[in-house]
XYZ file of C-alpha atoms in Angstrom:
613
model
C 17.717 20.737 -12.136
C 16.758 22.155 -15.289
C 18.977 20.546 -17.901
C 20.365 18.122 -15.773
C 21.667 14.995 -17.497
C 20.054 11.212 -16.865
C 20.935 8.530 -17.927
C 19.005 6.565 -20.887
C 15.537 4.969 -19.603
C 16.460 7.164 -16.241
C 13.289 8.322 -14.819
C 13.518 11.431 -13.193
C 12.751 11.988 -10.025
C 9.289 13.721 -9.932
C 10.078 16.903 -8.750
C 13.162 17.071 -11.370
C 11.467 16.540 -14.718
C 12.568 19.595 -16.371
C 14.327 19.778 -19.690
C 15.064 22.957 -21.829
C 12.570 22.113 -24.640
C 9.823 21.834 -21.382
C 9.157 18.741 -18.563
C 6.352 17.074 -16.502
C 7.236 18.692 -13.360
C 4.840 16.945 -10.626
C 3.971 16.748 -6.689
C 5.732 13.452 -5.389
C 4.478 11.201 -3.651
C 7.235 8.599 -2.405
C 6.663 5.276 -1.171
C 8.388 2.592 0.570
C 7.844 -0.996 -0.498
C 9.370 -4.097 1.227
C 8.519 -7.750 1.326
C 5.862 -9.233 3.560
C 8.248 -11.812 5.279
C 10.037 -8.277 6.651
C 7.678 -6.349 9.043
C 4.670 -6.129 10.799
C 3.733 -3.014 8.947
C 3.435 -5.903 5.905
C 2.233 -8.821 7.393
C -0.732 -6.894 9.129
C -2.631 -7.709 6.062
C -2.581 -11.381 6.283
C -1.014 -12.491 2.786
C -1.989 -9.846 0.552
C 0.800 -8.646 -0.766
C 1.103 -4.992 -3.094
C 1.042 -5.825 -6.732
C 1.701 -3.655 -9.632
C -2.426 -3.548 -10.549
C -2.270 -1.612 -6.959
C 0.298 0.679 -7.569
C -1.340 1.886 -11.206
C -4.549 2.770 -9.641
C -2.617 4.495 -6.659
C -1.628 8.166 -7.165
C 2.352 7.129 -6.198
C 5.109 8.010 -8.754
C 8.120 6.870 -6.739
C 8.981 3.563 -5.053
C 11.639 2.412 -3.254
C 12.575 -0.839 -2.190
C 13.959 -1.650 1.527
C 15.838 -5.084 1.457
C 18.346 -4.126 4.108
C 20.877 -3.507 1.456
C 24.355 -3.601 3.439
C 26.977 -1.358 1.440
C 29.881 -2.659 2.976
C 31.846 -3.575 -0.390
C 31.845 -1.415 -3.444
C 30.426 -4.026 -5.133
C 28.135 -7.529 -4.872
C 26.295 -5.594 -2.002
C 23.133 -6.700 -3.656
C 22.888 -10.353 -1.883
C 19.515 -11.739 -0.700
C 19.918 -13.534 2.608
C 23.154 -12.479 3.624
C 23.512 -11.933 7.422
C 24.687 -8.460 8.536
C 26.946 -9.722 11.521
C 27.941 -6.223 12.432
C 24.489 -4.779 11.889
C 21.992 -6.552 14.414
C 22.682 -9.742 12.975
C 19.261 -9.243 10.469
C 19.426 -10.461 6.954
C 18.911 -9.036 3.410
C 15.375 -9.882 2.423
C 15.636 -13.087 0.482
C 12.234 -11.275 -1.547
C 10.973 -8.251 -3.064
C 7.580 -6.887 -3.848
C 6.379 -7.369 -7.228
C 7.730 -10.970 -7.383
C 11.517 -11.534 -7.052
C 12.736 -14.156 -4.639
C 16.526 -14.116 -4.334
C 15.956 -18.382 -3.271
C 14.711 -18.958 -7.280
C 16.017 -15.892 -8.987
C 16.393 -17.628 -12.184
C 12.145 -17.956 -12.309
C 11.141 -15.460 -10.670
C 13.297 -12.730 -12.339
C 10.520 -12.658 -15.435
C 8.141 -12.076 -13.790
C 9.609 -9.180 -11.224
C 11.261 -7.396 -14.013
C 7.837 -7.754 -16.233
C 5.823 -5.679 -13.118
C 8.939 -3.297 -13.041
C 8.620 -2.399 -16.474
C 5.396 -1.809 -16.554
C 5.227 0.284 -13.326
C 8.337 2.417 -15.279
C 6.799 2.892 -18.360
C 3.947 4.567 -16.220
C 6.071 7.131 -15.187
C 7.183 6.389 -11.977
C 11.115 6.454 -10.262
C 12.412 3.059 -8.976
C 15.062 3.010 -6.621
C 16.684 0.852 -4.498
C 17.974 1.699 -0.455
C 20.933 1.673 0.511
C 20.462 0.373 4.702
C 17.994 0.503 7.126
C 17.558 0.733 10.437
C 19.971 -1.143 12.062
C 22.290 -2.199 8.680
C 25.692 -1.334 8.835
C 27.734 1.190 7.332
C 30.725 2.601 7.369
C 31.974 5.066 10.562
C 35.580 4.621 10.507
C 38.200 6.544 8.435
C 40.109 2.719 7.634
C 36.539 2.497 6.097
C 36.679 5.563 3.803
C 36.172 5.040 -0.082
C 38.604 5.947 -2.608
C 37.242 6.673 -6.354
C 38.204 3.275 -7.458
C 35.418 1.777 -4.909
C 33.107 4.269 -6.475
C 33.819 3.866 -9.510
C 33.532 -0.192 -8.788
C 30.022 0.621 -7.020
C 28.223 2.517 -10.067
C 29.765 0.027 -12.450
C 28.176 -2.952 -10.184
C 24.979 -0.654 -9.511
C 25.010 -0.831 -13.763
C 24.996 -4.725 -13.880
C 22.226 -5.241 -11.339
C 20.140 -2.562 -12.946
C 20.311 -4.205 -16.110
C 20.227 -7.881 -14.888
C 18.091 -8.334 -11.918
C 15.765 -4.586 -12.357
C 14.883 -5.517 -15.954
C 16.819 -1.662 -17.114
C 14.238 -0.230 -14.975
C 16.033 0.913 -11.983
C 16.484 4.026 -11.541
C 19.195 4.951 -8.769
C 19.537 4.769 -5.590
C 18.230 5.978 -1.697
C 20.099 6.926 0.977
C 18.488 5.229 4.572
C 21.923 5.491 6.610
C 20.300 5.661 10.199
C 21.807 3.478 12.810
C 23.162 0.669 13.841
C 24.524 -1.291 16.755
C 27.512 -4.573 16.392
C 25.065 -6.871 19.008
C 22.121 -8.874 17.846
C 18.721 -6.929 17.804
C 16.525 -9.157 16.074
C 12.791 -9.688 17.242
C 12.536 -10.986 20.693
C 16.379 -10.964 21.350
C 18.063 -7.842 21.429
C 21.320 -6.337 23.025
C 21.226 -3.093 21.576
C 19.975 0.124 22.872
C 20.137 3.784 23.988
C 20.215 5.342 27.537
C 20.357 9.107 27.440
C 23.119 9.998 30.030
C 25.382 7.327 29.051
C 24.742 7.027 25.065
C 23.963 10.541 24.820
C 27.151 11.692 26.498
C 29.781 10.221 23.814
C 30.639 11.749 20.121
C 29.799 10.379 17.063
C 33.526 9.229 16.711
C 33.364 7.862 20.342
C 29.989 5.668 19.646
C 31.476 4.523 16.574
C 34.233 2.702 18.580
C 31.529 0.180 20.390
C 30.296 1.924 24.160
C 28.176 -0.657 26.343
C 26.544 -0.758 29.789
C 24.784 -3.301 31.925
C 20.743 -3.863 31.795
C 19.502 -6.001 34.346
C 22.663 -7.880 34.101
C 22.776 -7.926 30.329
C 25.426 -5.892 27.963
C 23.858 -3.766 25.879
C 25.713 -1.960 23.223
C 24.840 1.902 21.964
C 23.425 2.566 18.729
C 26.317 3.585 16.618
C 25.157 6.864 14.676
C 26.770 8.586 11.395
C 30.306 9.888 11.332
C 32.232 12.073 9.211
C 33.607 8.812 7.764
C 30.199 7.609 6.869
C 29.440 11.043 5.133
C 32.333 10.457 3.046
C 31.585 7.293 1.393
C 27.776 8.204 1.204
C 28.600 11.235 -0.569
C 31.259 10.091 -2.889
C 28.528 7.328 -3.829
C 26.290 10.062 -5.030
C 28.887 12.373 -6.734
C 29.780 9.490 -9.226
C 26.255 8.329 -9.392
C 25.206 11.668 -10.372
C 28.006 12.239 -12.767
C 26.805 8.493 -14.488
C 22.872 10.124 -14.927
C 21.227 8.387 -12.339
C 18.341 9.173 -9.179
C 19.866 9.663 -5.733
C 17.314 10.278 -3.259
C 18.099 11.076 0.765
C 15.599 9.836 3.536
C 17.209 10.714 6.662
C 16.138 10.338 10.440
C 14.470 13.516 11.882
C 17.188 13.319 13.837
C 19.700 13.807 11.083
C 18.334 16.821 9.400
C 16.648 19.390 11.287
C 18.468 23.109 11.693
C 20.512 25.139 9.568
C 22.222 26.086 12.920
C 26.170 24.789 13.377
C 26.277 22.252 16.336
C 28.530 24.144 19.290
C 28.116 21.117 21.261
C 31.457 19.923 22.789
C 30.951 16.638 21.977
C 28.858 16.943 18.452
C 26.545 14.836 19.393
C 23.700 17.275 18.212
C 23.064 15.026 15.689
C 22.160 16.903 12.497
C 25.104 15.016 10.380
C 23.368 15.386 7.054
C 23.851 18.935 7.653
C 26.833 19.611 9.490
C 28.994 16.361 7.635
C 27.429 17.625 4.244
C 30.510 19.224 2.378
C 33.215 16.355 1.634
C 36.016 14.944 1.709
C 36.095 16.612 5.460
C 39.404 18.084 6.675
C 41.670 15.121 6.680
C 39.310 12.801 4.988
C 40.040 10.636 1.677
C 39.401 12.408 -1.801
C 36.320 11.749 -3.265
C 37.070 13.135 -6.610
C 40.614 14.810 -7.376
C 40.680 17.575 -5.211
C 37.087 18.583 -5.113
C 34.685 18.907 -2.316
C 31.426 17.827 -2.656
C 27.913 19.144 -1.421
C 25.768 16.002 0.036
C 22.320 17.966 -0.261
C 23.059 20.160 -3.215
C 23.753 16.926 -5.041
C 20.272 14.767 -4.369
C 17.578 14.941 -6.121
C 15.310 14.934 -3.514
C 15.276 14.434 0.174
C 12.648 13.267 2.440
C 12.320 14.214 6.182
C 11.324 11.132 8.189
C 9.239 12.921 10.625
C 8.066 9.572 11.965
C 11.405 8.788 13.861
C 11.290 6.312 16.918
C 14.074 7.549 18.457
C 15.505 11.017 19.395
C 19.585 9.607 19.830
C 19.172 12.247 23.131
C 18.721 15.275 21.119
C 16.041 16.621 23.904
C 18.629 15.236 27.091
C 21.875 17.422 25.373
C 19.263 20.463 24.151
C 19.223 23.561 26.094
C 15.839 24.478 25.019
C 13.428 23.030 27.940
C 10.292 23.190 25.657
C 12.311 21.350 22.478
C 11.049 18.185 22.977
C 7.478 19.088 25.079
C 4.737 17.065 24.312
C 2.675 20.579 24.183
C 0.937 19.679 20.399
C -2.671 19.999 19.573
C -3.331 16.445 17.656
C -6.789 15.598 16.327
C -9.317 13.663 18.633
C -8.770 10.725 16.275
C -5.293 10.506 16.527
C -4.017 11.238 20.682
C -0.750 11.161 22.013
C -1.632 8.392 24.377
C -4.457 5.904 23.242
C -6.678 4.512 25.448
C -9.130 1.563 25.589
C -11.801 3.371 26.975
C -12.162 5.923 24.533
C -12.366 3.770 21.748
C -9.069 4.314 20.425
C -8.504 0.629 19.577
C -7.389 -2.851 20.634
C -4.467 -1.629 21.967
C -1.364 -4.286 22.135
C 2.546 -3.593 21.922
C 5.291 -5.903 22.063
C 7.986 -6.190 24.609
C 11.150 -8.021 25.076
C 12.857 -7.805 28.207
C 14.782 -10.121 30.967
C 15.117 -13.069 28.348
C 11.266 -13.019 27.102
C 9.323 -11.204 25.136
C 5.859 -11.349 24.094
C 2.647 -8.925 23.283
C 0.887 -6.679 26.561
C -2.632 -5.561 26.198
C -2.768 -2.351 28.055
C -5.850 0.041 28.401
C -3.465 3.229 27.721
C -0.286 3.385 25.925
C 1.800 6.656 25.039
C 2.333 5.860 20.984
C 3.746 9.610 20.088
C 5.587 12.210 21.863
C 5.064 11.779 25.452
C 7.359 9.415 27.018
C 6.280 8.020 30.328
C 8.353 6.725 33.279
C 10.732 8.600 35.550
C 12.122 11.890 34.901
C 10.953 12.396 31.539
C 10.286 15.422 29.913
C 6.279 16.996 30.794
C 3.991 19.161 28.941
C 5.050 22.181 30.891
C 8.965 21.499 29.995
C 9.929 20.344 33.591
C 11.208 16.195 34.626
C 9.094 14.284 36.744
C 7.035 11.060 36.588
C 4.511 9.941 33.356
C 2.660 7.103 34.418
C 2.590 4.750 32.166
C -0.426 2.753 33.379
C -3.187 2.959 35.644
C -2.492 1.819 39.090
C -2.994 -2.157 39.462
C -2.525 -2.404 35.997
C 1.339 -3.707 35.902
C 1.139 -7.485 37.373
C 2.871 -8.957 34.722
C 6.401 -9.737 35.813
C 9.052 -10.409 32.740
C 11.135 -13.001 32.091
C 12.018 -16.235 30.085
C 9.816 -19.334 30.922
C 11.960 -21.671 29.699
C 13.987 -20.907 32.333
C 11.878 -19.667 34.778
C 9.043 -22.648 34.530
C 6.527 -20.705 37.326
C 5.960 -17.835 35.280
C 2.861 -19.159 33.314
C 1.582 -19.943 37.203
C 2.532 -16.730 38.351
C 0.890 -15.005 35.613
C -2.264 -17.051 35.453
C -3.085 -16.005 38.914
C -2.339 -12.422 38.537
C -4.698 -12.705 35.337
C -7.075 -13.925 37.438
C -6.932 -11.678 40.463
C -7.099 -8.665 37.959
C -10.324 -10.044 36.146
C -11.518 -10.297 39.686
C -10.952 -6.968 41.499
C -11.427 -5.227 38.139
C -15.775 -6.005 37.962
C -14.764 -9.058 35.910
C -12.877 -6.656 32.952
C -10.992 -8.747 30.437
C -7.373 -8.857 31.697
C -5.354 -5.775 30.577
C -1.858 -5.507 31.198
C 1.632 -3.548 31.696
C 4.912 -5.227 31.907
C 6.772 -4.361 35.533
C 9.777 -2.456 34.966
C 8.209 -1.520 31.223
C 8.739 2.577 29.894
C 8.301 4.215 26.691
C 10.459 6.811 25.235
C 9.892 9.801 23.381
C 8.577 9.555 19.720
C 7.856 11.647 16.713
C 5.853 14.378 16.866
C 8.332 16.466 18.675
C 8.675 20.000 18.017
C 12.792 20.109 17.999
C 13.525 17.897 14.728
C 10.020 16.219 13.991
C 6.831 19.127 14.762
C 3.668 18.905 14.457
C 0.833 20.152 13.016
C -0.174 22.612 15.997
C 1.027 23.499 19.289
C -0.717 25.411 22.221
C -0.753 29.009 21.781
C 0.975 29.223 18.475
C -0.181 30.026 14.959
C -0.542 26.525 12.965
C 2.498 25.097 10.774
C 4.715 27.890 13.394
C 7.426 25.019 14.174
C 7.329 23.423 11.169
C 8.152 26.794 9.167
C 10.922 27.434 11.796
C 12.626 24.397 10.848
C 12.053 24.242 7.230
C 13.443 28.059 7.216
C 16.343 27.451 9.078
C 17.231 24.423 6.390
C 16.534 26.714 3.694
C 19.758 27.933 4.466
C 21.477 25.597 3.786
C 19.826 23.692 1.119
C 16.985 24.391 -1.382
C 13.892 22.696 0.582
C 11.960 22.783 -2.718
C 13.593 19.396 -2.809
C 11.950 18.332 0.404
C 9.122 15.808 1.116
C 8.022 15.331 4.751
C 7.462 11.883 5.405
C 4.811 10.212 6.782
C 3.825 6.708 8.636
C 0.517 5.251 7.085
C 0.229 1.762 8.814
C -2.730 -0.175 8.847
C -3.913 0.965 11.943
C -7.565 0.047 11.847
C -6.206 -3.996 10.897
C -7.928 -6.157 13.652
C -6.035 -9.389 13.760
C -6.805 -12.806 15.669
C -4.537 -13.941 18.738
C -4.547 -16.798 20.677
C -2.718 -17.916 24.445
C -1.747 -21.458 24.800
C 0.552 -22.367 27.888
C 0.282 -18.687 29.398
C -2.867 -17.363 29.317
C -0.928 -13.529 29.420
C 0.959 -14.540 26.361
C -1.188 -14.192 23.422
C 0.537 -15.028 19.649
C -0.838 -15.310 16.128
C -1.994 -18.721 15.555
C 0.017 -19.144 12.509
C 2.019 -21.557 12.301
C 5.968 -21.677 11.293
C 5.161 -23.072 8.082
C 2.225 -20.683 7.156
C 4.537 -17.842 8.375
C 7.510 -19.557 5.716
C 4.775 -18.979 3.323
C 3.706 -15.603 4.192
C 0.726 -15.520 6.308
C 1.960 -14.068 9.948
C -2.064 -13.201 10.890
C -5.330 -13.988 10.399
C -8.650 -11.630 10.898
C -10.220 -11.088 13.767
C -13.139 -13.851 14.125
C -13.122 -13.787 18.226
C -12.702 -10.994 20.649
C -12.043 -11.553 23.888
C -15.520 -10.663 26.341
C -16.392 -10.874 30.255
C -18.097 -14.195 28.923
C -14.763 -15.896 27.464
C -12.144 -15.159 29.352
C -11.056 -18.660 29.803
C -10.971 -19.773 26.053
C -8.030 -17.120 25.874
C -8.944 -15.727 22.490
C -8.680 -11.807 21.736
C -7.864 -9.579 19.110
C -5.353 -6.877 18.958
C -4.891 -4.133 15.948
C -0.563 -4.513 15.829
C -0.266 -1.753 14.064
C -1.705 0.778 16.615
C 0.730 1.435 19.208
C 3.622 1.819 15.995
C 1.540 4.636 14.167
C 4.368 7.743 14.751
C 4.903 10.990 13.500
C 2.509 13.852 12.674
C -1.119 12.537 11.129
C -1.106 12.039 7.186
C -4.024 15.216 6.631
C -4.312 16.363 2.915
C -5.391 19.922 4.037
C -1.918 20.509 6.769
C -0.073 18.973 3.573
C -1.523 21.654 1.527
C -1.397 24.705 4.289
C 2.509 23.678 5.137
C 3.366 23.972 1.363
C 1.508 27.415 0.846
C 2.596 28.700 4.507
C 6.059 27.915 3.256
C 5.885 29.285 0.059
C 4.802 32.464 1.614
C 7.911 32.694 4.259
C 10.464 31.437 1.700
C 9.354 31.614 -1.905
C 9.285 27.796 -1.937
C 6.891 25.057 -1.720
C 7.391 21.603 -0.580
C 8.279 19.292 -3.185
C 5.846 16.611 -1.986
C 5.342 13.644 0.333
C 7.216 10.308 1.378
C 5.105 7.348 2.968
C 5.922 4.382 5.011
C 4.837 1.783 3.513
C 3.170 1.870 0.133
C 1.039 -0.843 1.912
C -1.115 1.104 4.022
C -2.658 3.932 1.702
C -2.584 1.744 -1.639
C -5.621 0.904 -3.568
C -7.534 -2.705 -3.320
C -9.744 -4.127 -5.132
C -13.336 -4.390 -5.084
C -14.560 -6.962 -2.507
C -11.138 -6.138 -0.328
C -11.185 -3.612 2.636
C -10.246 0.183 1.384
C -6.589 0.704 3.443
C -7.171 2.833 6.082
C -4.911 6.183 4.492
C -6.253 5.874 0.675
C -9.094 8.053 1.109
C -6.619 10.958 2.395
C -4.284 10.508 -0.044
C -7.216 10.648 -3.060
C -7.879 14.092 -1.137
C -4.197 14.739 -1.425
C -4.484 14.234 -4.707
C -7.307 17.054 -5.838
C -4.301 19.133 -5.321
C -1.615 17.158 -6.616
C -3.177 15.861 -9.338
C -0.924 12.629 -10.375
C -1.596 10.727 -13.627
C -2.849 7.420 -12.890
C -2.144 4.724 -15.288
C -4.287 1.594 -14.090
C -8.171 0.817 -15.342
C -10.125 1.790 -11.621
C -8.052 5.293 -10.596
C -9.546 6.689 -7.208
C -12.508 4.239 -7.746
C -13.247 3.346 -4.109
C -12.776 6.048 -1.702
């Protein structure tokens, strides 16, 4: 906002670096940063973590941390290694990027808040989330906030800016998505959606705890946003806002996605960014005498996660046959269902079902918008059935072997029979009982690029428009995943020869190394040393593909149907489109994002800018 008051040492978000004696208006480009010991989408790179050199030479002027910061209490929410008992049972990160450990604070803290200064005196916005999948936060109206809390929260969001962010942090970002009260943790979870009962309940109904049986187990719904949860996230922002600081909204696709009211019965729509935007609600607690308060008028900047897992049964309630229809037009490099034989990778994905889990090595796997299984959506807008292997190709039965001690017996002779009747392949596999759901692109709250028969960007427009009515999408980014999808990393089968793992061990994983490059593939020749290499990343890639010139186009196409261009773009994870150093391997997105750049044109501040493309 022109004029708009910050803070001192507040860096503006990009996009709102306007004074009335002039500004430095700029493109963003928004990152997400997080620790290696927290996800794949880190550890893929072995134990190369980002560092601040990185980020100077990269054309990025916002990061954001994700720590799974748990705002239950107004303040001391910042706790490394706390357990969220309500929110899958998954800890704050003990760590940050740029060198904080929450185990030593006391000598690590120099350090961290050294690379934090220097990355703000750069230029760029530092923020902190607020959640993440599967963190808690309030949905209850016993949880409501009353300006005392918020007033408590920005005076304890002061003390940890100034004495643990080194005066260098900049606000805060909203990434409220869901969240379920059972452990979901990596291979144990007992949380999860199924359309016709999950989908069927209201927000206020899910909120209460709804569960059904899985092959015997209890499995509790995710628990989505309420009212409730609108109130206290935008009473947060209203007195962070009024105290000069960043507020920045990244919500699921889900979440954000028509200016249209929801006339469902039961609201569950979604949308509740939109619809839950103007608070206190009827009935709910004051925020801030008797004002009401606009959620998305107030942010500086929101960015569209177009890369959502998870459609909370937005295309089972829709009316609209073709809403969800995988009917796109992606590149030939980037298909809605990969498969071996075209040379679309080393495809593995990880499952976890009847007490086990483990990683499959299929030959096809749907990664984006087609679902496959029973009675899910087709191409041509009709249910039916979306195989989701080839025939023969699903031998591997699920289970625990602890408990069930045949199962490395039972799958060593399946492995064996398949290698056989197969011309002597190298064992692929499905898990029995295994589908996929629907992922982003999908043309109701996530579109893509281009779509059979229609003019490119049509969708995308169509939603964007339709927001425009209800906020000013000059504010928007559209988010992007930019894993490491070319990473080739080494795996290894001990006991079961169809249960390949890392080889690192516990105590190089304590120290940060989860993988190790690819040094042995798997051939007709070796089967039986049970070596082969996977690319993890591959089957995780969602969303619409990170292309400079659709960036571009969508801005101008926008600007032409609404006066407005986009404000920029939003990335998951700074990791994979970052620049390395000479003698490391370029990450796989950096050369699109230098192209991004011709147009953008970001200041970089380190010594080799857009040197290795």
């Amino acid at each position: 906002n022109t004029g708009a008051k910050y803070a001192p040492g507040v860096n503006p978000l990009p996009n709102q670096r306007l004074t009335h004696n002039g500004g430095d208006v700029q493109k963003i480009v928004w990152a997400y940063t997080g620790a290696i010991q927290q996800g794949e989408a880190y550890q893929a790179y072995f134990d190369s973590q980002v560092t601040t050199e990185d980020v100077l030479n990269t054309p990025v002027n916002h990061i954001t941390f994700i720590a799974n910061v748990h705002v239950e209490n107004s303040s001391h929410w910042f706790d490394p290694g706390e357990n969220n008992t309500d929110g899958c049972g998954q800890l704050q990160t003990w760590q940050l990027p740029f060198g904080y450990s929450g185990q030593n604070a006391s000598e690590s803290l120099p350090r961290f808040q050294s690379n934090l200064q220097k990355m703000h005196a750069a230029g760029l916005t530092i923020t902190l989330t607020m959640g993440s999948w599967c963190t808690s936060f309030p949905v209850l109206p016993s949880e409501e906030w009353t300006p005392t809390e918020f007033n408590q929260f920005v005076s304890y969001f002061e003390e940890l800016r100034q004495g643990t962010f080194g005066g260098v942090l900049d606000g805060i970002d909203w990434d409220w998505e869901g969240f379920c009260k059972e452990e979901c943790l990596k291979g144990a979870c007992t949380c999860g959606w199924n359309d016709t009962f999950c989908g069927s309940f209201s927000p206020e109904e899910l909120a209460q705890g709804q569960s059904w049986m899985v092959d015997g187990q209890k499995t509790m719904c995710w628990i989505m946003p309420t009212p409730s949860s609108m109130q206290v996230m935008t009473g947060i922002t209203h007195y962070m806002k009024q105290a000069g600081y960043v507020v920045t909204l990244a919500p699921m696709s889900t979440a954000v996605y028509t200016g249209a009211p929801d006339t469902s019965a039961k609201q569950n729509m979604r949308n509740e960014f939109v619809k839950w935007r103007m608070q206190p609600y009827p009935g709910g607690q004051p925020i801030d005498g008797s004002g009401q308060f606009d959620l998305l008028e107030m942010v500086d900047g929101v960015l569209l996660q177009w890369y959502s897992g998870f459609d909370a049964s937005l295309c089972e309630n829709s009316n609209n046959p073709h809403a969800c229809t995988c009917d796109n037009q992606p590149d030939p490099d980037y298909p809605n269902v990969l498969n071996v034989s075209n040379g679309d990778g080393l495809i593995a994905s990880y499952w976890n079902m009847n007490g086990g889990g483990g990683n499959m090595f299929p030959t096809t796997f749907p990664v984006r918008c087609q679902a496959c299984g029973d009675s899910v959506i087709l191409p041509n807008g009709t249910r039916g059935t979306w195989p989701c292997f080839p025939q023969g190709e699903d031998w591997f039965a699920p289970g625990d072997d602890t408990t069930n001690t045949t199962l490395p017996q039972i799958h060593a002779a399946a492995l064996q029979k398949y290698v056989q009747t197969h011309n002597g392949s190298i064992p692929y596999w499905w898990v029995q009982g295994m589908t996929v759901n629907s992922k982003c692109p999908r043309g109701l709250d996530c579109p893509d690029w281009q779509y059979i028969g229609e003019p490119r960007y049509s969708r995308q427009i169509k939603l964007l428009t339709s927001l425009n009515q209800v906020m000013d999408v000059s504010k928007v980014s559209i988010g992007f995943e930019v894993l490491g999808i070319d990473v080739q990393v080494q795996m290894q089968a001990w006991a079961d020869p169809a249960l390949p793992w890392s080889p690192a061990t516990q105590a190089q994983m304590a120290n940060g190394t989860y993988y190790f490059p690819c040094t042995q593939n798997m051939t007709k020749d070796n089967i039986n040393q049970e070596l082969r290499c996977s690319q993890p990343l591959l089957s995780q890639q969602w969303g619409l593909k990170f292309n400079a010139t659709d960036i571009v186009g969508l801005s101008n196409a926008l600007n032409s149907a609404v006066g407005k261009e986009l404000a920029g773009v939003g990335v998951f994870t700074l990791d994979g489109m970052m620049w390395t150093p000479p003698g490391m391997k370029i990450r796989y997105w950096f050369p699109e994002l230098m192209k991004l750049n011709q147009t953008f044109q970001i200041p970089c501040h380190g010594d080799a800018c857009g040197g290795r493309t």
